[in-house]
Amino acid sequence: RESNYTGNLIRALATPGVWILPYVNVAYQMRIERYSIGRGQVDNIPFIQSEFPGLTQKGLFDSTFYWSHRAAIAYDSRDSYDIPTTGARSELYTEGASPALGSSTWFVKFGVNWRQFIPLWHGNPILALRALADYIDTSDDTPFWELNSLGGRRSLRAYGGDRFIDQNRTLAGGE
């Protein structure tokens, strides 16, 4: 039962931070976001709301609003932000949203992300390693687009974007 939709996203981010040591950063991020879905761009595949009408009663097709807050501590020793050849970057974070602050539902996220760049044979090629783990605790009506996902150009490139969606996410890889 294939279906399609188009996601409509309006987002504002503010991320102040401070370097407390030469390689250690502490940051706060505030995210204000409105997300809704509309008809997909593929005409011969049905719109998700037509294909799964029972989800309308669950509020899946309602617009959502999130005002979330995130605290993170990061370590970054890479030699370049754009194309690193050596060093590491890791981040430990927690994020949350609540209806008491105006969000559509509540969630609490915890996660860690690590990347390491190791030069081989006189600096070329570079071995790039990555590991991440995320967990999200949500209310039952938190929509799938707020959950953790794998797939797409930033993770598991062999799969389409958001191919796997769930509360927990773990990934390790090297190239």
mmCIF file of C-alpha atoms in Angstrom:
data_model
loop_
_atom_site.group_PDB
_atom_site.id
_atom_site.type_symbol
_atom_site.label_atom_id
_atom_site.label_comp_id
_atom_site.label_asym_id
_atom_site.label_seq_id
_atom_site.Cartn_x
_atom_site.Cartn_y
_atom_site.Cartn_z
ATOM 1 C CA ARG A 1 0.000 0.000 0.000
ATOM 2 C CA GLU A 2 2.277 2.672 -1.310
ATOM 3 C CA SER A 3 1.445 6.343 -0.779
ATOM 4 C CA ASN A 4 3.180 9.706 -1.002
ATOM 5 C CA TYR A 5 3.079 13.177 0.503
ATOM 6 C CA THR A 6 5.021 16.426 0.539
ATOM 7 C CA GLY A 7 6.368 17.761 3.824
ATOM 8 C CA ASN A 8 6.003 21.496 4.440
ATOM 9 C CA LEU A 9 8.520 22.802 6.985
ATOM 10 C CA ILE A 10 9.074 26.251 8.473
ATOM 11 C CA ARG A 11 11.975 26.303 10.946
ATOM 12 C CA ALA A 12 13.918 28.858 12.946
ATOM 13 C CA LEU A 13 17.083 27.872 14.838
ATOM 14 C CA ALA A 14 19.216 29.758 17.310
ATOM 15 C CA THR A 15 22.391 28.112 18.636
ATOM 16 C CA PRO A 16 24.548 30.148 20.998
ATOM 17 C CA GLY A 17 27.597 28.380 22.382
ATOM 18 C CA VAL A 18 30.904 28.965 24.060
ATOM 19 C CA TRP A 19 34.295 27.270 23.798
ATOM 20 C CA ILE A 20 35.243 26.358 27.385
ATOM 21 C CA LEU A 21 38.518 24.665 26.346
ATOM 22 C CA PRO A 22 40.414 24.780 23.039
ATOM 23 C CA TYR A 23 38.536 21.709 21.728
ATOM 24 C CA VAL A 24 35.418 21.656 23.941
ATOM 25 C CA ASN A 25 32.212 23.562 23.233
ATOM 26 C CA VAL A 26 29.008 23.877 25.264
ATOM 27 C CA ALA A 27 25.931 24.974 23.328
ATOM 28 C CA TYR A 28 22.216 25.616 23.690
ATOM 29 C CA GLN A 29 19.870 25.357 20.722
ATOM 30 C CA MET A 30 16.318 26.620 20.448
ATOM 31 C CA ARG A 31 14.245 25.254 17.569
ATOM 32 C CA ILE A 32 10.892 26.693 16.556
ATOM 33 C CA GLU A 33 9.241 24.580 13.887
ATOM 34 C CA ARG A 34 5.910 24.147 12.112
ATOM 35 C CA TYR A 35 5.433 21.015 10.001
ATOM 36 C CA SER A 36 2.493 19.892 7.881
ATOM 37 C CA ILE A 37 1.958 17.510 5.006
ATOM 38 C CA GLY A 38 0.301 18.063 1.638
ATOM 39 C CA ARG A 39 -0.292 16.159 -1.575
ATOM 40 C CA GLY A 40 2.730 14.370 -2.972
ATOM 41 C CA GLN A 41 4.384 15.168 -6.283
ATOM 42 C CA VAL A 42 3.825 11.742 -7.848
ATOM 43 C CA ASP A 43 0.350 11.782 -9.422
ATOM 44 C CA ASN A 44 -0.048 8.039 -9.995
ATOM 45 C CA ILE A 45 0.684 7.168 -6.328
ATOM 46 C CA PRO A 46 -2.172 7.969 -3.909
ATOM 47 C CA PHE A 47 -1.921 10.710 -1.276
ATOM 48 C CA ILE A 48 -1.214 9.198 2.156
ATOM 49 C CA GLN A 49 -4.434 10.654 3.613
ATOM 50 C CA SER A 50 -6.507 8.937 0.889
ATOM 51 C CA GLU A 51 -4.680 5.623 1.220
ATOM 52 C CA PHE A 52 -4.819 5.534 5.051
ATOM 53 C CA PRO A 53 -7.988 7.458 6.063
ATOM 54 C CA GLY A 54 -7.970 5.918 9.547
ATOM 55 C CA LEU A 55 -4.921 7.989 10.426
ATOM 56 C CA THR A 56 -6.969 11.197 10.144
ATOM 57 C CA GLN A 57 -8.710 10.401 13.448
ATOM 58 C CA LYS A 58 -5.307 10.008 15.114
ATOM 59 C CA GLY A 59 -4.333 13.535 14.073
ATOM 60 C CA LEU A 60 -1.463 12.461 11.809
ATOM 61 C CA PHE A 61 -2.395 14.983 9.146
ATOM 62 C CA ASP A 62 -2.720 17.935 11.525
ATOM 63 C CA SER A 63 -0.024 20.612 11.457
ATOM 64 C CA THR A 64 2.427 20.351 14.334
ATOM 65 C CA PHE A 65 4.316 23.048 16.176
ATOM 66 C CA TYR A 66 7.442 22.467 18.272
ATOM 67 C CA TRP A 67 9.420 24.801 20.448
ATOM 68 C CA SER A 68 12.274 22.571 21.574
ATOM 69 C CA HIS A 69 15.362 23.210 23.662
ATOM 70 C CA ARG A 70 18.653 21.348 23.313
ATOM 71 C CA ALA A 71 21.816 21.313 25.423
ATOM 72 C CA ALA A 72 25.014 19.814 24.024
ATOM 73 C CA ILE A 73 28.673 19.416 24.815
ATOM 74 C CA ALA A 74 31.003 18.790 21.899
ATOM 75 C CA TYR A 75 34.656 17.926 21.338
ATOM 76 C CA ASP A 76 36.142 18.990 17.993
ATOM 77 C CA SER A 77 39.799 18.539 17.001
ATOM 78 C CA ARG A 78 39.327 18.340 13.207
ATOM 79 C CA ASP A 79 41.805 20.253 11.074
ATOM 80 C CA SER A 80 39.039 21.542 8.769
ATOM 81 C CA TYR A 81 35.292 21.992 9.101
ATOM 82 C CA ASP A 82 34.554 21.343 5.414
ATOM 83 C CA ILE A 83 37.025 18.616 4.405
ATOM 84 C CA PRO A 84 38.809 17.214 7.464
ATOM 85 C CA THR A 85 41.870 15.031 7.015
ATOM 86 C CA THR A 86 42.610 14.338 10.667
ATOM 87 C CA GLY A 87 40.985 14.723 14.073
ATOM 88 C CA ALA A 88 37.689 13.878 15.696
ATOM 89 C CA ARG A 89 34.318 15.403 16.481
ATOM 90 C CA SER A 90 31.934 14.065 19.088
ATOM 91 C CA GLU A 91 28.766 15.448 20.640
ATOM 92 C CA LEU A 92 26.613 14.432 23.578
ATOM 93 C CA TYR A 93 23.175 16.069 23.726
ATOM 94 C CA THR A 94 19.686 16.118 25.192
ATOM 95 C CA GLU A 95 16.657 17.869 23.715
ATOM 96 C CA GLY A 96 13.067 18.282 24.837
ATOM 97 C CA ALA A 97 9.709 19.828 23.990
ATOM 98 C CA SER A 98 6.494 20.084 25.964
ATOM 99 C CA PRO A 99 2.882 21.217 25.429
ATOM 100 C CA ALA A 100 3.377 23.388 28.524
ATOM 101 C CA LEU A 101 5.738 25.472 26.355
ATOM 102 C CA GLY A 102 3.428 25.494 23.323
ATOM 103 C CA SER A 103 4.517 22.329 21.489
ATOM 104 C CA SER A 104 1.997 19.962 19.892
ATOM 105 C CA THR A 105 3.256 16.941 21.873
ATOM 106 C CA TRP A 106 6.108 16.172 24.245
ATOM 107 C CA PHE A 107 9.373 14.350 23.655
ATOM 108 C CA VAL A 108 12.795 13.987 25.240
ATOM 109 C CA LYS A 109 15.794 13.017 23.091
ATOM 110 C CA PHE A 110 19.226 11.781 24.168
ATOM 111 C CA GLY A 111 22.086 11.077 21.839
ATOM 112 C CA VAL A 112 25.759 10.800 21.060
ATOM 113 C CA ASN A 113 27.507 11.272 17.700
ATOM 114 C CA TRP A 114 31.201 10.555 17.020
ATOM 115 C CA ARG A 115 33.336 10.987 13.876
ATOM 116 C CA GLN A 116 37.036 10.228 13.487
ATOM 117 C CA PHE A 117 39.308 11.022 10.536
ATOM 118 C CA ILE A 118 42.543 9.026 10.245
ATOM 119 C CA PRO A 119 45.060 9.768 7.473
ATOM 120 C CA LEU A 120 46.612 6.676 5.879
ATOM 121 C CA TRP A 121 49.775 6.352 3.759
ATOM 122 C CA HIS A 122 51.214 9.859 3.946
ATOM 123 C CA GLY A 123 47.844 11.567 4.378
ATOM 124 C CA ASN A 124 45.936 10.082 1.459
ATOM 125 C CA PRO A 125 43.506 8.299 1.591
ATOM 126 C CA ILE A 126 41.612 9.239 4.750
ATOM 127 C CA LEU A 127 39.767 6.637 6.827
ATOM 128 C CA ALA A 128 36.504 8.193 8.059
ATOM 129 C CA LEU A 129 34.768 6.440 10.965
ATOM 130 C CA ARG A 130 31.366 7.287 12.420
ATOM 131 C CA ALA A 131 29.148 6.033 15.224
ATOM 132 C CA LEU A 132 25.914 7.416 16.601
ATOM 133 C CA ALA A 133 23.176 6.384 18.978
ATOM 134 C CA ASP A 134 19.947 8.251 19.697
ATOM 135 C CA TYR A 135 16.958 7.548 21.888
ATOM 136 C CA ILE A 136 13.692 9.456 22.051
ATOM 137 C CA ASP A 137 10.942 9.097 24.647
ATOM 138 C CA THR A 138 7.663 10.433 23.234
ATOM 139 C CA SER A 139 3.980 10.749 23.868
ATOM 140 C CA ASP A 140 1.821 8.364 21.821
ATOM 141 C CA ASP A 141 0.688 11.134 19.466
ATOM 142 C CA THR A 142 4.152 12.414 18.518
ATOM 143 C CA PRO A 143 4.285 12.217 14.688
ATOM 144 C CA PHE A 144 6.808 10.101 12.810
ATOM 145 C CA TRP A 145 8.651 13.136 11.411
ATOM 146 C CA GLU A 146 9.856 13.988 14.922
ATOM 147 C CA LEU A 147 11.304 10.495 15.496
ATOM 148 C CA ASN A 148 14.838 9.299 14.706
ATOM 149 C CA SER A 149 15.507 8.169 11.145
ATOM 150 C CA LEU A 150 18.170 6.490 9.028
ATOM 151 C CA GLY A 151 18.644 6.710 5.287
ATOM 152 C CA GLY A 152 19.558 9.405 2.818
ATOM 153 C CA ARG A 153 22.672 11.415 2.096
ATOM 154 C CA ARG A 154 23.726 11.858 5.742
ATOM 155 C CA SER A 155 23.319 8.225 6.835
ATOM 156 C CA LEU A 156 22.973 4.935 4.937
ATOM 157 C CA ARG A 157 23.333 6.504 1.506
ATOM 158 C CA ALA A 158 22.234 3.265 -0.205
ATOM 159 C CA TYR A 159 18.693 3.907 1.089
ATOM 160 C CA GLY A 160 16.308 6.771 0.412
ATOM 161 C CA GLY A 161 15.827 9.556 2.944
ATOM 162 C CA ASP A 162 14.102 8.537 6.181
ATOM 163 C CA ARG A 163 13.969 4.872 5.056
ATOM 164 C CA PHE A 164 13.944 3.621 8.658
ATOM 165 C CA ILE A 165 12.039 5.586 11.337
ATOM 166 C CA ASP A 166 11.785 4.594 15.004
ATOM 167 C CA GLN A 167 12.421 5.847 18.519
ATOM 168 C CA ASN A 168 15.901 4.334 18.769
ATOM 169 C CA ARG A 169 18.710 4.702 16.251
ATOM 170 C CA THR A 170 22.197 3.188 16.188
ATOM 171 C CA LEU A 171 24.681 3.447 13.336
ATOM 172 C CA ALA A 172 28.357 2.619 12.876
ATOM 173 C CA GLY A 173 30.321 2.883 9.677
ATOM 174 C CA GLY A 174 33.611 3.529 8.008
ATOM 175 C CA GLU A 175 34.752 4.539 4.570
#
